[in-house]
mmCIF file of C-alpha atoms in Angstrom:
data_model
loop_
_atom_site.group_PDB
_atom_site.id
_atom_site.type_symbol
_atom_site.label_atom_id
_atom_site.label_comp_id
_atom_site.label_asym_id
_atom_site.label_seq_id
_atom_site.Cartn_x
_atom_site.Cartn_y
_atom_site.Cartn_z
ATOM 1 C CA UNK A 1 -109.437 -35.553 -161.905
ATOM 2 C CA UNK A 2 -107.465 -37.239 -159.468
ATOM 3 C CA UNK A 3 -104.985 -40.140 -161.177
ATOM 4 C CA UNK A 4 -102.636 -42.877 -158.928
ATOM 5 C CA UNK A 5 -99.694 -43.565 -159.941
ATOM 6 C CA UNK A 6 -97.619 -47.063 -158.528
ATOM 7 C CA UNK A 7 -95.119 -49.249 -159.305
ATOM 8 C CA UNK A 8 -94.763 -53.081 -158.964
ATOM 9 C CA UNK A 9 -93.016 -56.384 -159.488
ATOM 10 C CA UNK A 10 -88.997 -55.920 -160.115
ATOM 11 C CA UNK A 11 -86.900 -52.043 -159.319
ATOM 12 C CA UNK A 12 -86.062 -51.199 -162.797
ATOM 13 C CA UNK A 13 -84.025 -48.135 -164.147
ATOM 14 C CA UNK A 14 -86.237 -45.934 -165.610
ATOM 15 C CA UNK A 15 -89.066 -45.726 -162.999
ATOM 16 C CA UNK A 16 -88.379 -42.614 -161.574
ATOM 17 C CA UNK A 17 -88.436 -41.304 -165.705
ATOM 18 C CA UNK A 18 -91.695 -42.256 -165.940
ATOM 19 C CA UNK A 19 -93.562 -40.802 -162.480
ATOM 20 C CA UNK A 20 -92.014 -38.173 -163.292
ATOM 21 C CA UNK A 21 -93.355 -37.596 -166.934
ATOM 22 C CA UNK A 22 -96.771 -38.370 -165.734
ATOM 23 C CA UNK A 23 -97.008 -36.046 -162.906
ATOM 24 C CA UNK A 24 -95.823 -33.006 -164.976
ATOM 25 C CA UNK A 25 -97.667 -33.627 -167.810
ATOM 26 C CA UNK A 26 -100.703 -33.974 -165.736
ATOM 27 C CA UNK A 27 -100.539 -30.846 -163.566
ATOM 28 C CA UNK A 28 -99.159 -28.617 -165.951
ATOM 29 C CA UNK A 29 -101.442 -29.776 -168.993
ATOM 30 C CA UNK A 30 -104.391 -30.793 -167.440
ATOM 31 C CA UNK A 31 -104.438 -29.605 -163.911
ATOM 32 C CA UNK A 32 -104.936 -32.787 -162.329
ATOM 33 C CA UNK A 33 -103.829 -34.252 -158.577
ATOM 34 C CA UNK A 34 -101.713 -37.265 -157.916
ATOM 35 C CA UNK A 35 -101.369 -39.442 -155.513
ATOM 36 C CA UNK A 36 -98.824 -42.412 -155.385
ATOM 37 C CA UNK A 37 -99.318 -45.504 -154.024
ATOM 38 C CA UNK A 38 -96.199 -47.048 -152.053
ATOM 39 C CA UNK A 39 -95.243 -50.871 -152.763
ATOM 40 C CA UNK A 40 -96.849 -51.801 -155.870
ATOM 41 C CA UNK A 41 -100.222 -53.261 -155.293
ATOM 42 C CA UNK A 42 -100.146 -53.476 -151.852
ATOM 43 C CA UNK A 43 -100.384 -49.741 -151.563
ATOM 44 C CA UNK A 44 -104.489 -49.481 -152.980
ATOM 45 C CA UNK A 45 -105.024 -52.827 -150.793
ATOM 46 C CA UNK A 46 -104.180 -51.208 -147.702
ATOM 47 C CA UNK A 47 -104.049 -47.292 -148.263
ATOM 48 C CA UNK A 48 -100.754 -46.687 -148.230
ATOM 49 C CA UNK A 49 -100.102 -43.538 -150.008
ATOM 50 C CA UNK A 50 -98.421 -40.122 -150.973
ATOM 51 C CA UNK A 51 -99.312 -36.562 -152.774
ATOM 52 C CA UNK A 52 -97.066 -36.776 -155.700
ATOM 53 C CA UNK A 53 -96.626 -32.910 -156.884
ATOM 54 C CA UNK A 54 -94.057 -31.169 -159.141
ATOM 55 C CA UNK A 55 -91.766 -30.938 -156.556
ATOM 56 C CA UNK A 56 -91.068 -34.516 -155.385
ATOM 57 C CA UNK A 57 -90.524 -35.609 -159.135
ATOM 58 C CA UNK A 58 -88.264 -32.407 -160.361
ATOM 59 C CA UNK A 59 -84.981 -34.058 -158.834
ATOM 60 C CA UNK A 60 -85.937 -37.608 -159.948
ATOM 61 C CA UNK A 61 -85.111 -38.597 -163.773
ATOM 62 C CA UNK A 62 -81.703 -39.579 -163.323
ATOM 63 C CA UNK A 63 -82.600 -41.920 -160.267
ATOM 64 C CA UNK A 64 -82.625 -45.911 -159.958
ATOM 65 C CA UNK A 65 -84.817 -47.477 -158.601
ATOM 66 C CA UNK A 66 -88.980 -45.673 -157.622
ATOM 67 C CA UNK A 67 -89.616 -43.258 -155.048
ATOM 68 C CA UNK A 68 -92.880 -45.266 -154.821
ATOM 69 C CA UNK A 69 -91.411 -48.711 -153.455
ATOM 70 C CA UNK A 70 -92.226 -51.710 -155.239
ATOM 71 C CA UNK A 71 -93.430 -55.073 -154.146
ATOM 72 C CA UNK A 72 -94.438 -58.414 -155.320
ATOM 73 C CA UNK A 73 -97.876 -58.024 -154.078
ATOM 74 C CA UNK A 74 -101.647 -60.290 -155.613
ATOM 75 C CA UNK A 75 -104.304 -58.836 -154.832
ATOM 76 C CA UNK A 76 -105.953 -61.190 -156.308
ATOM 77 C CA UNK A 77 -104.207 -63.449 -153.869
ATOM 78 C CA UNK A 78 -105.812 -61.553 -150.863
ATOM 79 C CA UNK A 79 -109.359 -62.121 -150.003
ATOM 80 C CA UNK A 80 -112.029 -59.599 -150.970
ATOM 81 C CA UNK A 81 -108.901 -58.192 -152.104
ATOM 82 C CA UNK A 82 -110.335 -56.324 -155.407
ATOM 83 C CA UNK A 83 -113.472 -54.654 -153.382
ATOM 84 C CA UNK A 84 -110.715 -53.554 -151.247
ATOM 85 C CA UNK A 85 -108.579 -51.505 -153.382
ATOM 86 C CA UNK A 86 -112.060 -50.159 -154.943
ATOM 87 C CA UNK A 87 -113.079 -48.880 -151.616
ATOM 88 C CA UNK A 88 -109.699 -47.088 -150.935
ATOM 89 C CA UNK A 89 -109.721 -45.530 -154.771
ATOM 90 C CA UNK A 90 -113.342 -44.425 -153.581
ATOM 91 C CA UNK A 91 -111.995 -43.491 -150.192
ATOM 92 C CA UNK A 92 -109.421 -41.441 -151.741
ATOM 93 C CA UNK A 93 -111.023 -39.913 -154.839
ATOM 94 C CA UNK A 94 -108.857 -41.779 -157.123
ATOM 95 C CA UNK A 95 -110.568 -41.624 -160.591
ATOM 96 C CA UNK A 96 -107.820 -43.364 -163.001
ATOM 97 C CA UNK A 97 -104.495 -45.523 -162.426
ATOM 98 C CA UNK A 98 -101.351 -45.496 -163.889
ATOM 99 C CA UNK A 99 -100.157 -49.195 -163.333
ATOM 100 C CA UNK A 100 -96.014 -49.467 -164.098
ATOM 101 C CA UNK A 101 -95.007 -52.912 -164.003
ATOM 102 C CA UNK A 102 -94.163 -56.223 -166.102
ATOM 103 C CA UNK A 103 -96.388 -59.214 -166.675
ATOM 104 C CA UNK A 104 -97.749 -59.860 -163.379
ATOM 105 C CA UNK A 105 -98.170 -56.238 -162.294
ATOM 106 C CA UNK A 106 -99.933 -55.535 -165.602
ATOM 107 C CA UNK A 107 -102.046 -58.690 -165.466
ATOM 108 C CA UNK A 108 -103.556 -57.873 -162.255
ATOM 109 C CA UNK A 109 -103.929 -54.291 -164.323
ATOM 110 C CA UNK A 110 -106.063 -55.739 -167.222
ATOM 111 C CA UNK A 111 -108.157 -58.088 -164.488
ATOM 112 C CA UNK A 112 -108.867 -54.869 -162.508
ATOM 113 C CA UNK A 113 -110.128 -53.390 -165.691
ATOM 114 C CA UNK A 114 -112.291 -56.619 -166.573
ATOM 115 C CA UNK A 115 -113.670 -55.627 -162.613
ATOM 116 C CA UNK A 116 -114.347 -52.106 -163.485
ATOM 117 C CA UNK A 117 -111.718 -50.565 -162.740
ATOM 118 C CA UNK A 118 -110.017 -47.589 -164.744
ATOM 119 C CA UNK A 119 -106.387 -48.556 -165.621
ATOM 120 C CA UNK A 120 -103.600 -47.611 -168.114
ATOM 121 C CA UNK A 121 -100.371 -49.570 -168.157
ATOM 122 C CA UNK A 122 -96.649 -48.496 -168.637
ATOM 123 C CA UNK A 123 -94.238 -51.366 -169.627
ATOM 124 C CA UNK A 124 -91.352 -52.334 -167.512
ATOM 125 C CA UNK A 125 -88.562 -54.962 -167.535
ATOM 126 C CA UNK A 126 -85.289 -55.310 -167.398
ATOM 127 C CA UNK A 127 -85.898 -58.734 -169.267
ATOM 128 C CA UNK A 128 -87.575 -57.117 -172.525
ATOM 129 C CA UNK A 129 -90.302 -60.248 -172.563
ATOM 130 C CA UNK A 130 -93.561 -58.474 -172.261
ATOM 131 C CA UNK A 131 -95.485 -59.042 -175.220
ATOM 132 C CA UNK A 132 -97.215 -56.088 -177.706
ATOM 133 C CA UNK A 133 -93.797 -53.961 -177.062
ATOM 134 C CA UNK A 134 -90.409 -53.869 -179.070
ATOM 135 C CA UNK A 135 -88.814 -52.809 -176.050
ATOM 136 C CA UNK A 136 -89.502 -51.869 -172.493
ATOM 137 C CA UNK A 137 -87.488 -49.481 -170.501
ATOM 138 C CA UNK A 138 -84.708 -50.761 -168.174
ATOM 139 C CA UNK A 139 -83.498 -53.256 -171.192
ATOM 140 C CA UNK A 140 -81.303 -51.221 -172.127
ATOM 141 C CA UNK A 141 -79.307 -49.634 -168.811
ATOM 142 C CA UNK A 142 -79.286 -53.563 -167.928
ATOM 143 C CA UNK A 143 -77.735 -54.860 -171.405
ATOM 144 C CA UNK A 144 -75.195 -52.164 -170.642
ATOM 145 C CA UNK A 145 -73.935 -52.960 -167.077
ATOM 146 C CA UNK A 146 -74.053 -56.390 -168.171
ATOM 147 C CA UNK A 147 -72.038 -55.487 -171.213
ATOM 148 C CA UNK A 148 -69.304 -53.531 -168.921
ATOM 149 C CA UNK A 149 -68.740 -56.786 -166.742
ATOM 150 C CA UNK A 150 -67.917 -58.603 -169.584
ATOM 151 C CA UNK A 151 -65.672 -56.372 -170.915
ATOM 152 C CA UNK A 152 -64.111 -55.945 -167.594
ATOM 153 C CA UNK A 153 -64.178 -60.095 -167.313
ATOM 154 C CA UNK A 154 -62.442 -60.660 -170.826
ATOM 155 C CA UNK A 155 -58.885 -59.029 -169.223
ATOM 156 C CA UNK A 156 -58.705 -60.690 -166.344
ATOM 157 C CA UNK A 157 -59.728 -63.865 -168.066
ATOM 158 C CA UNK A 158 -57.192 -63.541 -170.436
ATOM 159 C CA UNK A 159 -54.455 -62.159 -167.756
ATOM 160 C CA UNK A 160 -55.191 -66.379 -166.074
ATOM 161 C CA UNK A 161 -55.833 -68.049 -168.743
ATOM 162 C CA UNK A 162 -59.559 -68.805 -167.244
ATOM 163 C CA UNK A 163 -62.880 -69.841 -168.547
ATOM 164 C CA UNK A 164 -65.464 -67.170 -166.853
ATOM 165 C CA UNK A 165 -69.189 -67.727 -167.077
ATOM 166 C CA UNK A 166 -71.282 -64.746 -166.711
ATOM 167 C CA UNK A 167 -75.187 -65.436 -165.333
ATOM 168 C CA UNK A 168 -77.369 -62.095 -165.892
ATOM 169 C CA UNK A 169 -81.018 -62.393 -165.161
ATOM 170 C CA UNK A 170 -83.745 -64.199 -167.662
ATOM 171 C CA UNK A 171 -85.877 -66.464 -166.547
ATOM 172 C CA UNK A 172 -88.116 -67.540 -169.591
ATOM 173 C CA UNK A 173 -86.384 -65.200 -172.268
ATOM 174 C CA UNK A 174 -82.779 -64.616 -173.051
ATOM 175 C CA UNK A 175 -82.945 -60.945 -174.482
ATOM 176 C CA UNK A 176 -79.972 -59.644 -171.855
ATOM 177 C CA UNK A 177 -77.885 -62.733 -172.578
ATOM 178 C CA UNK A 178 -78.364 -62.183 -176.022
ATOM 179 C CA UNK A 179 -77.400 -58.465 -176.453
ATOM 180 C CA UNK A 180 -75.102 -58.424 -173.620
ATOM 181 C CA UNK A 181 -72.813 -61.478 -175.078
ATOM 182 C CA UNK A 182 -72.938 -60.036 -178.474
ATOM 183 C CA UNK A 183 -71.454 -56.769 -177.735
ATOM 184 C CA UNK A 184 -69.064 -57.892 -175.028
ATOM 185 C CA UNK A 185 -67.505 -60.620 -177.481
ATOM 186 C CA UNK A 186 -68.824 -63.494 -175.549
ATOM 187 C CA UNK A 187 -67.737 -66.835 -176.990
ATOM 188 C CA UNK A 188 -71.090 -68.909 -175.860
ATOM 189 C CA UNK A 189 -74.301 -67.295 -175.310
ATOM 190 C CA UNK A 190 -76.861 -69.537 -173.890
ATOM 191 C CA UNK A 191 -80.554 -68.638 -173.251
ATOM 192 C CA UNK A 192 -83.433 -70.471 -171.852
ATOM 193 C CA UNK A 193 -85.413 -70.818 -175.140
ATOM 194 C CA UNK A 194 -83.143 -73.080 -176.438
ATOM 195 C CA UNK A 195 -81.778 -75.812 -174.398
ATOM 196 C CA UNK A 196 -77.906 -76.295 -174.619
ATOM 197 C CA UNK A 197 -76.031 -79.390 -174.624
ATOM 198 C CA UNK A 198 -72.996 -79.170 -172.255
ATOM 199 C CA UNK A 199 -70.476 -81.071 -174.196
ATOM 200 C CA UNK A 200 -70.817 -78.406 -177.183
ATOM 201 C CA UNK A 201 -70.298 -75.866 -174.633
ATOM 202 C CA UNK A 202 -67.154 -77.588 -173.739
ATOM 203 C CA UNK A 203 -66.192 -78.226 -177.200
ATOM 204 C CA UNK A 204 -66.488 -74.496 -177.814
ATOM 205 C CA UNK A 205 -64.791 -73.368 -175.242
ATOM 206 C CA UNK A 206 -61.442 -75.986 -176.044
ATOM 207 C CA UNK A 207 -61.502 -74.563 -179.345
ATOM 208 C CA UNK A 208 -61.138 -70.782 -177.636
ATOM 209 C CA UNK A 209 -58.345 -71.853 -175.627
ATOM 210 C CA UNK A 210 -56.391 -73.940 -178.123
ATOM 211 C CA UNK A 211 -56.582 -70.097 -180.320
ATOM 212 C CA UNK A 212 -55.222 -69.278 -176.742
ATOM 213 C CA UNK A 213 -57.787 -66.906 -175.910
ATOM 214 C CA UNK A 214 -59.979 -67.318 -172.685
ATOM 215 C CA UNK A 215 -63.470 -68.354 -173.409
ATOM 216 C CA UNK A 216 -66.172 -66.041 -171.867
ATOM 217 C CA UNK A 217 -69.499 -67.881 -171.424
ATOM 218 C CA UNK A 218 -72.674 -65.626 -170.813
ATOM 219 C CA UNK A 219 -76.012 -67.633 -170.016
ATOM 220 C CA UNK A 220 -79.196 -66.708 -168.721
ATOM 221 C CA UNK A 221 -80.265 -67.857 -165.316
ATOM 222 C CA UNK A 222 -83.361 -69.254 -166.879
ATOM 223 C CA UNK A 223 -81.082 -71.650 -169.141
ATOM 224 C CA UNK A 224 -81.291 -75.357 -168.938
ATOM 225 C CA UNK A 225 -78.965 -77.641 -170.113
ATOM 226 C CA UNK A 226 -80.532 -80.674 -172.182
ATOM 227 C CA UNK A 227 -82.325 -83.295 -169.604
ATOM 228 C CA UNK A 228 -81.305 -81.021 -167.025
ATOM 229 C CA UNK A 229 -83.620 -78.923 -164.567
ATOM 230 C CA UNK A 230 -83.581 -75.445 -163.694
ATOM 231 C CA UNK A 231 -81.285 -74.134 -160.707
ATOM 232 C CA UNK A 232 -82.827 -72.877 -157.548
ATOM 233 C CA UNK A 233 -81.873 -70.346 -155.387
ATOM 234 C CA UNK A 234 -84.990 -71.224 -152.933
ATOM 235 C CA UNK A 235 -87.726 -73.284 -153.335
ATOM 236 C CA UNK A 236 -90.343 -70.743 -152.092
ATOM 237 C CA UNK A 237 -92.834 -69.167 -154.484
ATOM 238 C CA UNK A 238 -93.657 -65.298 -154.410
ATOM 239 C CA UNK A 239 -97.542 -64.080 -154.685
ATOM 240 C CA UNK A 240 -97.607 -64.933 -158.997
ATOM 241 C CA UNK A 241 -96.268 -68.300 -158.790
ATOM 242 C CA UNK A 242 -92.441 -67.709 -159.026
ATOM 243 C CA UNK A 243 -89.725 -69.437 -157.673
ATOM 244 C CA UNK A 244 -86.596 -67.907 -157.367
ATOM 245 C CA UNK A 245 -84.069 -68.552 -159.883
ATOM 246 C CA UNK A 246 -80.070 -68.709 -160.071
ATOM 247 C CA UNK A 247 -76.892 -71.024 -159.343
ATOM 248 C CA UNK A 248 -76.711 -72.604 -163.300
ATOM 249 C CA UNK A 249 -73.296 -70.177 -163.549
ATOM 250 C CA UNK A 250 -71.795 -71.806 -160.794
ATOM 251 C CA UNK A 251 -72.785 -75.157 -161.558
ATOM 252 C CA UNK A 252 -71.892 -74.745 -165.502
ATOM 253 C CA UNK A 253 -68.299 -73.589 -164.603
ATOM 254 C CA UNK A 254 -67.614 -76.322 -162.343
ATOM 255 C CA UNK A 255 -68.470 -79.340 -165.418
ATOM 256 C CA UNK A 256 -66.637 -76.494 -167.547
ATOM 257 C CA UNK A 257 -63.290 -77.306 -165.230
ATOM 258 C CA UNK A 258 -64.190 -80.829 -164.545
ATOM 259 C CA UNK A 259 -64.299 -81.598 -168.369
ATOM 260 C CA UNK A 260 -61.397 -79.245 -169.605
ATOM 261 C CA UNK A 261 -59.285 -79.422 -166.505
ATOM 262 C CA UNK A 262 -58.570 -75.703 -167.178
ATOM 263 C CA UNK A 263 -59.388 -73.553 -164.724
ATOM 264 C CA UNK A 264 -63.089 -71.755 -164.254
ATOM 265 C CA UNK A 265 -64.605 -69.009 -162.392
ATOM 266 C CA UNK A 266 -68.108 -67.968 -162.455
ATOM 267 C CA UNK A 267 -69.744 -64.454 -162.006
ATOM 268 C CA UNK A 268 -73.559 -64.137 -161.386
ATOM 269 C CA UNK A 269 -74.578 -59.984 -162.091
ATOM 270 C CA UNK A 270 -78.032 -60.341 -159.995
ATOM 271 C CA UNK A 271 -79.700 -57.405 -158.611
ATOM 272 C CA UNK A 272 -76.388 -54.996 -160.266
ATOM 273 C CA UNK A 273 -78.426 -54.992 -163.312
ATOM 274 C CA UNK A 274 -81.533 -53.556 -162.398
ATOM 275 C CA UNK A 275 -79.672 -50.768 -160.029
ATOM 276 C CA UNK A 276 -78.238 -47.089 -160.613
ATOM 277 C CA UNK A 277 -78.725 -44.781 -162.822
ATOM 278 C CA UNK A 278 -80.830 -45.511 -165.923
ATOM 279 C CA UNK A 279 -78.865 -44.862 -170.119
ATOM 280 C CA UNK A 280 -80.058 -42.171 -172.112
ATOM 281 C CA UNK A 281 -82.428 -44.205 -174.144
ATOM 282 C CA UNK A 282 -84.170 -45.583 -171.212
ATOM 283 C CA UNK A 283 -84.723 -41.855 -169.770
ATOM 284 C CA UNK A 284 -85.927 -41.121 -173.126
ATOM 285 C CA UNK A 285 -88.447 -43.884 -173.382
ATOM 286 C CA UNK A 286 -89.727 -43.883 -169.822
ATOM 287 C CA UNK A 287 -90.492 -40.281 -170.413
ATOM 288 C CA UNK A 288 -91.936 -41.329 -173.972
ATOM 289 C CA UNK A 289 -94.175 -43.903 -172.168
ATOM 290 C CA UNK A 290 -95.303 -41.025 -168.915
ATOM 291 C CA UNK A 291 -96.606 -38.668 -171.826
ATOM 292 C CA UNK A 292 -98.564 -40.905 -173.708
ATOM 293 C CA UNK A 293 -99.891 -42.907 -170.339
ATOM 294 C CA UNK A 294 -101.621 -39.315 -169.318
ATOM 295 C CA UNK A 295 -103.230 -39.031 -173.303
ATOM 296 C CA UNK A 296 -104.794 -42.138 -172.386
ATOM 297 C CA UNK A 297 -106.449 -41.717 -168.995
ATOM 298 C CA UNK A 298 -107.258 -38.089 -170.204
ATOM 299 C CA UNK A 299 -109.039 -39.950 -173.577
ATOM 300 C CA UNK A 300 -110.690 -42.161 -170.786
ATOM 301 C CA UNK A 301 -109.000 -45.001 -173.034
ATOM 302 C CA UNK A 302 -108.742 -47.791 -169.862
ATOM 303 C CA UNK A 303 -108.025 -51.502 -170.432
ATOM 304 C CA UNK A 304 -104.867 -50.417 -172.509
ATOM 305 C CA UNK A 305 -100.980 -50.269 -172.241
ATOM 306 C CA UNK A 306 -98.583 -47.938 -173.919
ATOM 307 C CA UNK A 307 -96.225 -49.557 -176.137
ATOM 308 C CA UNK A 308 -93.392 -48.736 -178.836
ATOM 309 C CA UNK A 309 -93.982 -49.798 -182.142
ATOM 310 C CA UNK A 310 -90.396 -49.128 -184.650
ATOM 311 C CA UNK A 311 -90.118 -45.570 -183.015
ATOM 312 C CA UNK A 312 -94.067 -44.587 -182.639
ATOM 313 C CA UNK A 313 -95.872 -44.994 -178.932
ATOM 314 C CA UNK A 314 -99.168 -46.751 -179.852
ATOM 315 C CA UNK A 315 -101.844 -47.823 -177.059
ATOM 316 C CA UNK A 316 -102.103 -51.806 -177.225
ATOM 317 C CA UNK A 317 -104.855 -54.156 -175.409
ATOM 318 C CA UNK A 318 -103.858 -54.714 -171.530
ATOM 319 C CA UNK A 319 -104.966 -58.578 -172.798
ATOM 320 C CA UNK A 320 -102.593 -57.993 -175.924
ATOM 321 C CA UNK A 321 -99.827 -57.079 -173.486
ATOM 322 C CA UNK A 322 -99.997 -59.488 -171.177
ATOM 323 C CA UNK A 323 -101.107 -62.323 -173.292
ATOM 324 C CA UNK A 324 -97.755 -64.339 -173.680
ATOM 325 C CA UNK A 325 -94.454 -63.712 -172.688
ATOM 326 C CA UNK A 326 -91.936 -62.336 -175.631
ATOM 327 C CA UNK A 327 -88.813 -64.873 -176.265
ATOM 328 C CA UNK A 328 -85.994 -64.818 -178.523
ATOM 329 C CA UNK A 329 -86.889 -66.009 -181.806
ATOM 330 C CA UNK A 330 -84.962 -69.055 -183.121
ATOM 331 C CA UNK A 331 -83.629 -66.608 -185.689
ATOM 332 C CA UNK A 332 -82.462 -64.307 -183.411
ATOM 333 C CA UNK A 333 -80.154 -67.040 -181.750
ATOM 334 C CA UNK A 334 -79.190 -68.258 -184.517
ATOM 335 C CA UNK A 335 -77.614 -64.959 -186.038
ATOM 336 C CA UNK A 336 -75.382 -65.011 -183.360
ATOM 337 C CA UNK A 337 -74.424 -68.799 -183.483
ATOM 338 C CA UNK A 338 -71.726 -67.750 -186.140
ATOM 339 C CA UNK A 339 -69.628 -65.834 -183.342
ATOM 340 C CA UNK A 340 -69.250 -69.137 -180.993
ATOM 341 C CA UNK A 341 -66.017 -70.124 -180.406
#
């Protein structure tokens, strides 16, 4: 059998993990031949490929980012764009996929499947929000960079006397604002399932400095203030519909020193949190994720994603998966309300 292998949508620690699982697994337990397709979708679109043998994964698991490139790519964007990537999986002897990716990435992988094509998905983001999963890799290497800023940001906040607001990614679900500002001590966490009302968030943050402390304010870039609109960085939509998100730090710390009159800084994370080298746990699951991703091409089980359920990897519906996206539960939030200010 001959199995491809790519990655798409968002770099996320832990990629590396997971090619590298499913390439050793697959040659040493089954005797199989890989070959990985560069730039997400775009690479069975156009061809654009790679052998992927034991020895360009043995050096990879501790690696950011995907040796395999990663884009935003639609095929279902591109004309005749599905009878294309059939004809270079025919062209190439490609029997099975192994699709890595987040919502988009994996919905294209469950319409493939609907159009006969053999696919198993891997879960991956950074933002934890793909449904039938409790967690997808890269969550946690990005709640912990995130986590370090803050703690970094709470001494030199405290050495001014300055309000800092912290923007990490999230565009529909707040999971990394959540975790992040709970165990770096953040004094308002706001997320974008739950609109926030600026003149609480200033109240809040007067009550931090009257304790004299300096307030540290961690919101999702996907968080809207009440009547307000979400914060462009560009207009422009990628191939799934997508603008690009990101400016409500800034724009929150300015009202925050407008209102207060104390002085406010903002510091957006961006791209820091999906880069370097992925935690322990993240290693761990990506590898978790590789293993059981080869059980299910070699069961010819298609149509399906691997997915952690408590501490068990189960196979889930690619429709299942991709379904709806996974947001913070009002509960959830509201645990952590107690902390504010």
């Amino acid at each position: 059998m001959r199995v491809g292998v790519l990655t798409g949508g968002g770099d996320c620690p832990g990629l590396n993990a997971v090619i590298r699982a499913v390439v050793r697994k697959g040659i040493e337990v089954h005797g199989w031949d890989f070959v990985g397709f560069r730039n997400g979708w775009n690479g069975p679109l156009t061809g654009d490929s790679r052998p992927l043998g034991l020895n360009d994964v043995e050096d990879i698991l501790t690696r950011g980012g995907t040796i395999l490139r990663s884009s935003r790519t639609n095929p279902y964007k591109v004309e005749g764009g599905v009878d294309k990537i059939k004809q270079v999986l025919a062209d190439q002897g490609v029997d099975a996929l192994i699709a890595i990716g987040g919502e988009d990435t994996l919905g294209v992988a469950k319409r493939l499947t609907d159009d006969g094509v053999g696919v198993v998905g891997v879960p991956k983001t950074i933002d934890n929000d793909l449904g039938a999963t409790d967690y997808t890799f890269g969550f946690d290497t990005a709640v912990s960079i995130a986590t370090e800023a803050i703690d970094r940001l709470h001494t030199t906040a405290e050495s001014h006397h300055r309000a800092l607001v912290v923007e990490v990614m999230g565009r529909h679900a707040g999971w990394i604002a959540l975790h992040s500002g709970l165990a770096g001590g953040a004094s308002v966490i706001l997320v974008p399932e739950r609109h926030f009302n600026v003149d609480q968030v200033v109240s809040w943050v007067e009550r931090r400095f009257e304790k004299e402390f300096a307030p540290i304010i961690v919101v999702a870039e996907g968080a809207l203030p009440e009547g307000g609109e979400e914060k462009l960085l560009t207009g422009e939509k990628d191939a799934f519909g997508h603008v690009r998100l990101g400016g409500i730090g800034t724009w929150l710390a300015d009202e925050i020193a407008h209102r207060t009159g104390k002085e406010s800084r903002a510091v957006v994370l961006g791209h820091v949190q999906r880069g370097g080298t992925p935690t322990a746990y993240d290693r761990v699951l990506a590898t978790r994720f590789g293993l059981n991703a080869v059980d299910a091409v070699a069961d010819g089980d298609f149509g399906v994603m691997v997915a952690l359920k408590g501490t068990d990897i189960v196979r889930v519906k690619l429709s299942e998966a991709t379904a709806e996206l996974k947001t913070v539960p009002v509960e959830r939030y509201q645990e952590a309300e107690v902390f504010f200010g």
